[in-house]
Amino acid sequence: MAGLPTGRGSTMTTNADRVQPNETTVPLLHCAAPEETLAFWRALGFEVAFEQLRPYVYLALTWSGFQLHYGPAPKDLDPAKEHSGGCLVMVDAVASYHAVFAEAMRRSYGKVLVKGLPRMTRYRAGASRFSIVDPSGNTIVFIQRDEPKDVEYGGSKELDGLARVLDNARILREFKMDDRAAYRALDSGMRRRAEDAPAVEQAMALAGLIELATALDKADRVPEWGARLQALSLTPEQRTQVAQYVADPTLLEPWWPDPR
């Protein structure tokens, strides 16, 4: 056919070869609760670049170097099911983002929102991601740009006993954002696996239970976990390991006073 390149020496120019690589991708999220969504992101320090509620919803918010845009939600969308949508935000230092948003929440709400809608997942020292769930049920995930490609998502065959329970609970908490499942896993693990587990693993599980019980309004069981934690004998290095398993080590202080 005329016009088609022929012969081994011919070359073809693709559309991608003619495009200057300077794209910007902006997520467009469902917005089932416009007023609440605007109030939440403003509380976290976002600026509203565009606001339209009629004849249809369109919101544009900016913070630092990224944007979030919102459009109309399906009429049957239930934000509580958290199936609205979401996006990934790749950053160089994820811990600093969590710290800034946590400070903004404390300033605006008097506390860090860790349950219900909206909320932000806890950040454990050394973790590579955290999530914010907005009032419309969208999940915005902040991820360390150099997050290891071989992140273990639980169920490692190299782990067994309580160590495997701890790993699975970490995945449920940090990646699946399911505090209740993580709590159940640790509670069951302590009943079935603690007897033969090293003291440091027992302490990590108890610390996780204290943190999760506090978040899930199961505070009546915290004294039980705390007393068991207090009875364990750990080295300073092991105490550090336990503290790093939870996002807020200050929750352990009533049961685990500073040894210095």
Coordinates of N, CA and C in Angstrom, one line a residue, residues 9-238:
G9 N 15.6 -1.0 6.3 CA 16.2 0.2 6.8 C 15.2 1.3 7.1
S10 N 14.0 1.1 6.9 CA 13.0 2.1 7.1 C 12.7 2.2 8.6
T11 N 12.2 3.4 9.1 CA 11.9 3.6 10.5 C 10.5 4.1 10.6
M12 N 9.8 3.9 11.7 CA 8.5 4.4 11.9 C 8.5 5.3 13.1
T13 N 7.9 6.5 13.0 CA 7.8 7.4 14.1 C 6.4 7.2 14.8
T14 N 6.5 6.9 16.1 CA 5.3 6.7 16.9 C 4.8 8.0 17.5
N15 N 3.6 8.0 17.9 CA 3.0 9.2 18.5 C 3.8 9.6 19.7
A16 N 4.2 8.6 20.5 CA 5.0 8.9 21.7 C 6.3 9.6 21.4
D17 N 6.9 9.3 20.3 CA 8.2 10.0 19.9 C 8.0 11.5 19.7
R18 N 6.7 11.9 19.4 CA 6.5 13.3 19.0 C 5.9 14.1 20.2
V19 N 5.8 13.4 21.3 CA 5.2 14.1 22.5 C 6.2 14.5 23.5
Q20 N 6.2 15.8 23.9 CA 7.1 16.3 24.9 C 6.7 15.7 26.3
P21 N 7.5 15.0 27.0 CA 7.1 14.3 28.3 C 7.0 15.3 29.4
N22 N 5.9 16.0 29.5 CA 5.7 17.0 30.6 C 4.3 16.9 31.1
E23 N 3.8 15.6 31.2 CA 2.4 15.5 31.6 C 2.2 15.7 33.1
T24 N 1.0 16.0 33.4 CA 0.5 16.1 34.8 C -0.8 15.3 34.9
T25 N -0.8 14.4 35.8 CA -2.0 13.6 36.1 C -2.7 14.1 37.3
V26 N -4.0 14.5 37.2 CA -4.8 15.0 38.3 C -6.0 14.0 38.5
P27 N -6.0 13.4 39.7 CA -7.1 12.5 40.0 C -8.5 13.2 40.1
L28 N -9.5 12.6 39.5 CA -10.9 13.1 39.6 C -11.7 12.1 40.4
L29 N -12.1 12.5 41.6 CA -12.7 11.6 42.6 C -14.2 11.9 42.8
H30 N -14.9 10.9 43.1 CA -16.3 11.1 43.4 C -16.5 11.9 44.7
C31 N -17.5 12.8 44.6 CA -17.7 13.6 45.8 C -19.2 13.5 46.2
A32 N -19.5 12.7 47.3 CA -20.8 12.5 47.8 C -21.2 13.5 48.9
A33 N -20.2 14.2 49.4 CA -20.4 15.1 50.5 C -19.6 16.3 50.3
P34 N -20.0 17.2 49.4 CA -19.2 18.4 49.0 C -18.8 19.3 50.2
E35 N -19.8 19.7 51.0 CA -19.4 20.6 52.1 C -18.5 20.0 53.1
E36 N -18.7 18.7 53.5 CA -17.8 18.1 54.4 C -16.4 17.9 53.8
T37 N -16.4 17.6 52.5 CA -15.1 17.4 51.8 C -14.3 18.7 51.8
L38 N -14.9 19.8 51.5 CA -14.2 21.1 51.5 C -13.7 21.4 52.9
A39 N -14.6 21.2 53.9 CA -14.2 21.6 55.2 C -13.0 20.7 55.7
F40 N -13.0 19.5 55.4 CA -11.9 18.6 55.8 C -10.6 19.0 55.2
W41 N -10.6 19.1 53.9 CA -9.3 19.4 53.2 C -8.8 20.9 53.6
R42 N -9.7 21.8 53.8 CA -9.3 23.1 54.3 C -8.7 23.0 55.7
A43 N -9.2 22.1 56.5 CA -8.7 21.9 57.9 C -7.3 21.4 57.8
L44 N -7.0 20.6 56.8 CA -5.6 20.0 56.6 C -4.7 21.0 55.9
G45 N -5.1 22.2 55.5 CA -4.3 23.2 54.9 C -4.3 23.3 53.4
F46 N -5.3 22.6 52.8 CA -5.4 22.7 51.3 C -6.1 24.0 50.9
E47 N -5.8 24.5 49.8 CA -6.4 25.7 49.2 C -7.5 25.2 48.2
V48 N -8.6 25.9 48.2 CA -9.6 25.6 47.2 C -9.4 26.5 46.0
A49 N -9.0 25.8 44.9 CA -8.7 26.6 43.7 C -10.0 26.8 42.9
F50 N -11.0 25.9 43.0 CA -12.3 26.0 42.3 C -13.3 25.3 43.1
E51 N -14.5 26.0 43.2 CA -15.6 25.4 44.0 C -16.9 25.7 43.2
Q52 N -17.6 24.6 42.8 CA -18.9 24.7 42.2 C -19.8 23.6 42.7
L53 N -20.9 23.9 43.2 CA -21.9 23.0 43.8 C -23.1 22.8 42.9
R54 N -23.4 23.7 42.0 CA -24.5 23.6 41.1 C -24.1 24.2 39.7
P55 N -24.7 23.7 38.7 CA -25.7 22.6 38.5 C -25.1 21.2 38.8
Y56 N -23.8 21.1 38.9 CA -23.2 19.8 39.3 C -21.9 20.2 40.2
V57 N -21.5 19.2 40.9 CA -20.3 19.4 41.8 C -19.0 19.3 41.0
Y58 N -18.2 20.3 41.2 CA -16.8 20.3 40.8 C -15.9 21.1 41.7
L59 N -15.0 20.4 42.4 CA -14.1 21.0 43.3 C -12.6 20.7 42.9
A60 N -11.8 21.7 43.1 CA -10.4 21.6 42.8 C -9.6 22.1 44.0
L61 N -8.8 21.2 44.6 CA -8.0 21.6 45.8 C -6.5 21.4 45.5
T62 N -5.7 22.2 46.1 CA -4.3 22.1 45.9 C -3.5 22.1 47.3
W63 N -2.4 21.4 47.3 CA -1.6 21.5 48.5 C -0.2 21.1 48.0
S64 N 0.8 21.9 48.4 CA 2.2 21.6 48.0 C 2.2 21.4 46.4
G65 N 2.7 20.3 45.9 CA 2.8 20.1 44.5 C 1.8 19.2 43.9
F66 N 0.7 18.9 44.5 CA -0.3 18.1 43.9 C -1.7 18.6 44.1
Q67 N -2.6 18.1 43.3 CA -4.0 18.5 43.3 C -5.0 17.4 43.4
L68 N -6.1 17.7 44.0 CA -7.2 16.7 44.1 C -8.5 17.4 43.5
H69 N -9.1 16.8 42.5 CA -10.3 17.3 41.9 C -11.4 16.3 42.2
Y70 N -12.6 16.9 42.4 CA -13.8 16.1 42.7 C -14.9 16.4 41.7
G71 N -15.6 15.4 41.3 CA -16.8 15.5 40.5 C -18.0 14.9 41.1
P72 N -19.1 14.8 40.4 CA -20.4 14.2 40.9 C -20.2 12.8 41.2
A73 N -20.9 12.3 42.3 CA -20.9 10.9 42.7 C -22.1 10.2 42.2
P74 N -22.1 8.9 41.9 CA -23.3 8.2 41.6 C -24.3 8.3 42.7
K75 N -25.6 8.4 42.3 CA -26.6 8.6 43.3 C -26.7 7.5 44.4
D76 N -26.3 6.3 44.0 CA -26.3 5.2 45.0 C -25.0 5.0 45.8
L77 N -24.1 5.9 45.6 CA -22.8 5.7 46.3 C -22.9 5.9 47.8
D78 N -22.4 5.0 48.6 CA -22.5 5.1 50.0 C -21.0 5.3 50.5
P79 N -20.7 6.5 50.9 CA -19.3 6.8 51.4 C -18.8 5.8 52.5
A80 N -19.7 5.3 53.3 CA -19.3 4.5 54.4 C -18.7 3.2 54.0
K81 N -19.1 2.7 52.7 CA -18.5 1.5 52.2 C -17.1 1.7 51.7
E82 N -16.7 3.0 51.5 CA -15.3 3.3 51.1 C -14.9 2.7 49.8
H83 N -15.9 2.6 48.8 CA -15.7 2.1 47.5 C -15.6 3.2 46.5
S84 N -15.5 4.5 46.9 CA -15.7 5.6 46.0 C -14.6 5.7 45.0
G85 N -13.3 5.6 45.4 CA -12.2 5.7 44.5 C -11.0 6.1 45.3
G86 N -10.0 6.7 44.7 CA -8.8 7.1 45.4 C -7.7 7.4 44.4
C87 N -6.5 7.6 45.0 CA -5.3 7.9 44.2 C -4.1 7.6 45.0
L88 N -2.9 7.5 44.4 CA -1.7 7.4 45.0 C -0.9 8.7 44.9
V89 N -0.2 9.1 45.9 CA 0.6 10.3 45.9 C 2.1 9.8 46.3
M90 N 3.0 9.8 45.3 CA 4.3 9.4 45.5 C 5.2 10.6 46.0
V91 N 5.8 10.3 47.1 CA 6.6 11.4 47.8 C 8.0 10.9 48.2
D92 N 8.9 11.8 48.5 CA 10.3 11.5 48.8 C 10.4 11.1 50.3
A93 N 9.7 11.7 51.2 CA 9.8 11.5 52.6 C 8.4 11.4 53.2
V94 N 7.8 10.2 53.3 CA 6.4 10.1 53.7 C 6.2 10.5 55.1
A95 N 7.1 10.3 56.0 CA 6.9 10.6 57.4 C 6.6 12.1 57.7
S96 N 7.2 13.0 56.9 CA 7.0 14.4 57.1 C 5.6 14.8 56.7
Y97 N 5.0 14.1 55.7 CA 3.7 14.4 55.3 C 2.7 14.0 56.4
H98 N 2.9 12.8 56.9 CA 2.0 12.4 58.0 C 2.1 13.3 59.2
A99 N 3.3 13.8 59.5 CA 3.5 14.7 60.7 C 2.7 16.0 60.4
V100 N 2.8 16.6 59.2 CA 2.1 17.8 58.9 C 0.6 17.7 59.0
F101 N 0.1 16.6 58.5 CA -1.4 16.4 58.5 C -1.9 16.1 59.9
A102 N -1.1 15.3 60.7 CA -1.4 15.0 62.0 C -1.5 16.3 62.9
E103 N -0.5 17.2 62.7 CA -0.5 18.5 63.4 C -1.8 19.3 63.0
A104 N -2.1 19.3 61.7 CA -3.3 20.1 61.3 C -4.6 19.5 61.8
M105 N -4.7 18.2 61.9 CA -5.8 17.6 62.5 C -6.0 17.9 64.0
R106 N -4.9 17.9 64.7 CA -4.9 18.3 66.1 C -5.3 19.7 66.3
R107 N -4.9 20.6 65.4 CA -5.2 22.0 65.5 C -6.7 22.2 65.2
S108 N -7.2 21.5 64.2 CA -8.6 21.7 63.8 C -9.6 20.9 64.5
Y109 N -9.3 19.7 64.9 CA -10.2 18.8 65.5 C -9.9 18.4 67.0
G110 N -8.7 18.8 67.4 CA -8.3 18.5 68.8 C -7.7 17.1 68.9
K111 N -7.6 16.4 67.8 CA -7.0 15.0 67.9 C -6.8 14.6 66.4
V112 N -6.0 13.5 66.3 CA -5.8 12.9 65.0 C -7.0 12.0 64.8
L113 N -7.7 12.1 63.7 CA -8.8 11.3 63.3 C -8.3 9.9 62.8
V114 N -8.6 8.9 63.6 CA -8.1 7.5 63.2 C -9.3 6.5 63.0
K115 N -10.5 7.0 63.1 CA -11.6 6.0 62.8 C -12.8 6.8 62.2
G116 N -13.6 6.1 61.5 CA -14.8 6.7 60.8 C -14.4 7.5 59.6
L117 N -15.2 8.4 59.2 CA -14.9 9.3 58.0 C -15.1 10.7 58.5
P118 N -14.1 11.5 58.1 CA -12.8 11.2 57.5 C -11.8 10.7 58.6
R119 N -10.7 10.1 58.1 CA -9.7 9.6 59.0 C -8.3 9.5 58.3
M120 N -7.3 9.3 59.2 CA -5.9 9.1 58.6 C -5.3 7.9 59.4
T121 N -4.7 7.0 58.6 CA -4.1 5.8 59.3 C -2.9 6.2 60.1
R122 N -2.6 5.5 61.1 CA -1.4 5.8 61.9 C -0.2 5.5 61.1
Y123 N 0.9 6.2 61.5 CA 2.2 6.0 60.8 C 3.2 5.4 61.8
R124 N 3.6 4.2 61.5 CA 4.7 3.6 62.4 C 6.0 4.0 61.8
A125 N 6.9 4.3 62.7 CA 8.3 4.7 62.3 C 8.9 3.7 61.4
G126 N 9.4 4.1 60.2 CA 10.0 3.3 59.3 C 9.0 2.7 58.2
A127 N 7.7 3.0 58.4 CA 6.8 2.5 57.4 C 6.9 3.3 56.1
S128 N 6.4 2.8 55.0 CA 6.6 3.4 53.7 C 5.4 4.0 53.1
R129 N 4.3 4.0 53.9 CA 3.0 4.6 53.4 C 2.0 4.9 54.5
F130 N 1.1 5.7 54.2 CA -0.1 5.9 55.1 C -1.2 6.4 54.2
S131 N -2.4 6.4 54.7 CA -3.6 6.7 53.9 C -4.5 7.8 54.6
I132 N -5.2 8.6 53.8 CA -6.2 9.5 54.3 C -7.5 9.1 53.6
V133 N -8.5 8.9 54.3 CA -9.9 8.6 53.8 C -10.7 9.8 54.0
D134 N -11.2 10.4 52.9 CA -12.0 11.6 52.9 C -13.5 11.4 53.3
P135 N -14.2 12.5 53.5 CA -15.6 12.3 53.9 C -16.5 11.6 52.8
S136 N -16.0 11.5 51.6 CA -16.8 10.9 50.5 C -16.4 9.4 50.3
G137 N -15.4 8.9 51.2 CA -15.0 7.5 51.1 C -13.9 7.2 50.1
N138 N -13.2 8.3 49.6 CA -12.1 8.1 48.7 C -10.8 7.9 49.6
T139 N -9.9 7.1 49.1 CA -8.7 6.8 49.9 C -7.5 7.4 49.1
I140 N -6.8 8.3 49.7 CA -5.6 8.9 49.2 C -4.4 8.3 49.9
V141 N -3.5 7.6 49.2 CA -2.4 6.9 49.7 C -1.1 7.6 49.5
F142 N -0.4 7.9 50.5 CA 0.9 8.6 50.4 C 2.0 7.5 50.5
I143 N 2.8 7.4 49.4 CA 3.8 6.3 49.4 C 5.2 6.8 49.2
Q144 N 6.1 6.3 50.0 CA 7.5 6.6 49.8 C 8.0 6.2 48.4
R145 N 8.6 7.2 47.7 CA 8.9 6.9 46.3 C 9.9 5.7 46.1
D146 N 10.8 5.5 47.1 CA 11.7 4.4 47.0 C 11.3 3.2 47.8
E147 N 10.0 3.0 48.0 CA 9.4 1.9 48.7 C 10.0 0.6 48.1
P148 N 10.5 -0.3 48.9 CA 11.1 -1.5 48.3 C 10.1 -2.3 47.4
K149 N 10.6 -2.8 46.3 CA 9.7 -3.5 45.4 C 9.3 -4.8 45.9
D150 N 10.0 -5.3 46.9 CA 9.7 -6.6 47.4 C 9.0 -6.5 48.8
V151 N 8.2 -5.5 49.0 CA 7.5 -5.3 50.2 C 6.7 -6.6 50.5
E152 N 6.8 -7.1 51.7 CA 6.1 -8.3 52.1 C 4.7 -8.0 52.6
Y153 N 3.7 -8.5 51.9 CA 2.3 -8.2 52.1 C 1.7 -9.3 53.0
G154 N 2.5 -9.9 53.9 CA 1.9 -10.9 54.8 C 2.0 -12.3 54.3
G155 N 1.9 -13.2 55.2 CA 1.9 -14.6 54.9 C 3.3 -15.2 54.5
S156 N 4.3 -14.6 54.9 CA 5.7 -15.0 54.5 C 5.9 -16.5 55.0
K157 N 6.4 -17.3 54.2 CA 6.6 -18.7 54.5 C 7.9 -18.8 55.4
E158 N 8.6 -17.7 55.5 CA 9.8 -17.7 56.4 C 9.5 -17.5 57.8
L159 N 8.2 -17.1 58.1 CA 7.8 -16.8 59.5 C 6.8 -17.9 60.0
D160 N 6.8 -18.1 61.3 CA 5.8 -19.0 61.8 C 5.5 -18.5 63.3
G161 N 4.5 -19.2 63.9 CA 4.1 -18.8 65.2 C 3.7 -17.4 65.4
L162 N 4.0 -16.8 66.5 CA 3.6 -15.4 66.8 C 4.2 -14.4 65.9
A163 N 5.4 -14.7 65.3 CA 6.1 -13.8 64.4 C 5.3 -13.6 63.1
R164 N 4.7 -14.7 62.7 CA 3.8 -14.7 61.5 C 2.5 -13.9 61.8
V165 N 2.0 -14.0 63.0 CA 0.8 -13.3 63.4 C 1.1 -11.8 63.4
L166 N 2.3 -11.4 64.0 CA 2.7 -10.0 64.0 C 2.8 -9.4 62.6
D167 N 3.4 -10.2 61.7 CA 3.5 -9.7 60.3 C 2.2 -9.5 59.6
N168 N 1.3 -10.5 59.8 CA 0.0 -10.4 59.2 C -0.8 -9.2 59.8
A169 N -0.7 -9.0 61.1 CA -1.4 -7.9 61.7 C -0.9 -6.5 61.2
R170 N 0.4 -6.5 61.0 CA 1.0 -5.2 60.4 C 0.4 -5.0 59.0
I171 N 0.3 -6.0 58.2 CA -0.2 -5.8 56.9 C -1.7 -5.4 56.9
L172 N -2.5 -6.0 57.8 CA -3.9 -5.6 57.9 C -4.0 -4.2 58.4
R173 N -3.1 -3.7 59.2 CA -3.2 -2.4 59.8 C -2.7 -1.3 58.8
E174 N -1.5 -1.6 58.1 CA -0.9 -0.6 57.3 C -1.3 -0.6 55.9
F175 N -1.6 -1.7 55.3 CA -1.9 -1.8 53.9 C -3.4 -2.0 53.6
K176 N -4.1 -2.8 54.5 CA -5.5 -3.0 54.2 C -6.3 -2.1 55.1
M177 N -5.7 -1.4 56.0 CA -6.4 -0.4 56.8 C -7.6 -1.0 57.6
D178 N -7.4 -2.2 58.1 CA -8.4 -3.0 58.8 C -8.0 -3.2 60.2
D179 N -8.3 -2.2 61.1 CA -7.9 -2.3 62.5 C -8.6 -3.5 63.2
R180 N -9.8 -3.7 62.9 CA -10.5 -4.8 63.6 C -10.0 -6.1 63.3
A181 N -9.6 -6.4 62.0 CA -9.0 -7.6 61.6 C -7.6 -7.8 62.3
A182 N -6.9 -6.7 62.3 CA -5.6 -6.7 63.0 C -5.7 -7.1 64.5
Y183 N -6.7 -6.4 65.1 CA -6.9 -6.7 66.5 C -7.3 -8.2 66.7
R184 N -8.2 -8.7 65.9 CA -8.6 -10.1 66.1 C -7.4 -11.0 65.9
A185 N -6.6 -10.7 64.9 CA -5.4 -11.5 64.6 C -4.4 -11.6 65.8
L186 N -4.2 -10.4 66.4 CA -3.3 -10.4 67.6 C -3.9 -11.0 68.8
D187 N -5.2 -10.8 69.0 CA -5.9 -11.4 70.2 C -5.8 -12.9 70.1
S188 N -6.2 -13.4 68.9 CA -6.1 -14.8 68.7 C -4.7 -15.4 68.8
G189 N -3.7 -14.6 68.2 CA -2.3 -15.0 68.3 C -1.8 -15.1 69.7
M190 N -2.2 -14.2 70.5 CA -1.7 -14.2 71.9 C -2.3 -15.4 72.7
R191 N -3.5 -15.8 72.3 CA -4.2 -17.0 73.0 C -3.6 -18.3 72.5
R192 N -3.2 -18.3 71.3 CA -2.8 -19.6 70.7 C -1.3 -19.8 70.5
R193 N -0.6 -18.7 70.4 CA 0.8 -18.7 70.0 C 1.8 -18.2 71.1
A194 N 1.3 -17.5 72.1 CA 2.2 -16.8 73.0 C 3.0 -17.7 73.9
E195 N 2.5 -18.8 74.2 CA 3.2 -19.6 75.2 C 4.6 -20.0 74.8
D196 N 4.8 -20.3 73.5 CA 6.2 -20.7 73.0 C 6.9 -19.5 72.3
A197 N 6.4 -18.3 72.3 CA 7.0 -17.2 71.6 C 8.0 -16.5 72.5
P198 N 9.0 -15.9 71.9 CA 10.0 -15.1 72.7 C 9.3 -13.9 73.3
A199 N 9.9 -13.5 74.4 CA 9.3 -12.4 75.2 C 9.1 -11.1 74.3
V200 N 10.0 -10.8 73.4 CA 10.0 -9.6 72.6 C 8.8 -9.7 71.7
E201 N 8.5 -10.9 71.1 CA 7.3 -11.0 70.2 C 6.0 -10.9 71.0
Q202 N 6.0 -11.4 72.2 CA 4.8 -11.2 73.1 C 4.6 -9.8 73.3
A203 N 5.7 -9.0 73.7 CA 5.6 -7.6 74.0 C 5.1 -6.8 72.8
M204 N 5.5 -7.2 71.6 CA 5.1 -6.5 70.3 C 3.6 -6.7 70.1
A205 N 3.1 -7.9 70.3 CA 1.7 -8.2 70.2 C 0.9 -7.5 71.2
L206 N 1.4 -7.4 72.4 CA 0.6 -6.7 73.5 C 0.6 -5.2 73.2
A207 N 1.7 -4.7 72.7 CA 1.7 -3.2 72.4 C 0.8 -2.9 71.3
G208 N 0.7 -3.8 70.3 CA -0.2 -3.6 69.2 C -1.7 -3.7 69.7
L209 N -2.0 -4.6 70.6 CA -3.3 -4.8 71.1 C -3.7 -3.5 71.9
I210 N -2.8 -3.0 72.7 CA -3.1 -1.7 73.4 C -3.4 -0.6 72.5
E211 N -2.6 -0.4 71.4 CA -2.9 0.6 70.5 C -4.2 0.5 69.7
L212 N -4.5 -0.8 69.3 CA -5.7 -1.0 68.5 C -6.9 -1.0 69.4
A213 N -6.8 -1.5 70.7 CA -7.9 -1.5 71.6 C -8.3 0.0 71.9
T214 N -7.3 0.8 72.0 CA -7.6 2.3 72.2 C -8.3 2.9 71.1
A215 N -7.9 2.6 69.8 CA -8.5 3.1 68.6 C -9.9 2.6 68.4
L216 N -10.2 1.3 68.8 CA -11.5 0.7 68.6 C -12.4 0.7 69.7
D217 N -12.2 1.6 70.7 CA -13.0 1.8 71.9 C -13.2 0.5 72.6
K218 N -12.1 -0.3 72.8 CA -12.1 -1.5 73.6 C -11.2 -1.3 74.8
A219 N -11.2 -0.1 75.3 CA -10.3 0.3 76.4 C -10.4 -0.6 77.6
D220 N -11.6 -1.3 77.8 CA -11.7 -2.1 79.0 C -10.7 -3.3 79.0
R221 N -10.1 -3.6 77.9 CA -9.1 -4.7 77.8 C -7.7 -4.2 77.9
V222 N -7.5 -2.9 77.8 CA -6.2 -2.3 77.9 C -5.4 -2.6 79.2
P223 N -6.1 -2.6 80.4 CA -5.4 -2.9 81.6 C -4.8 -4.4 81.6
E224 N -5.6 -5.3 81.0 CA -5.2 -6.7 80.8 C -3.9 -6.8 80.0
W225 N -3.9 -6.1 78.8 CA -2.7 -6.2 78.0 C -1.6 -5.5 78.6
G226 N -1.9 -4.3 79.3 CA -0.8 -3.6 79.9 C -0.1 -4.3 81.1
A227 N -0.9 -5.0 81.9 CA -0.3 -5.8 83.0 C 0.6 -6.9 82.5
R228 N 0.2 -7.5 81.4 CA 1.0 -8.6 80.8 C 2.3 -8.0 80.2
L229 N 2.2 -6.8 79.6 CA 3.4 -6.2 79.0 C 4.3 -5.8 80.2
Q230 N 3.8 -5.3 81.2 CA 4.6 -4.9 82.4 C 5.4 -6.0 83.0
A231 N 4.8 -7.2 82.9 CA 5.4 -8.4 83.5 C 6.6 -9.0 82.7
L232 N 6.7 -8.6 81.5 CA 7.8 -9.1 80.6 C 9.1 -8.4 80.9
S233 N 10.2 -9.2 80.9 CA 11.5 -8.7 81.1 C 12.2 -8.5 79.7
L234 N 12.6 -7.3 79.4 CA 13.1 -7.0 78.0 C 14.4 -6.2 78.2
T235 N 15.3 -6.4 77.2 CA 16.5 -5.5 77.2 C 16.2 -4.2 76.6
P236 N 17.0 -3.2 76.7 CA 16.8 -1.9 76.1 C 16.6 -2.0 74.5
E237 N 17.3 -2.9 73.9 CA 17.2 -3.1 72.5 C 15.8 -3.6 72.1
Q238 N 15.4 -4.6 72.9 CA 14.1 -5.2 72.7 C 12.9 -4.2 72.9

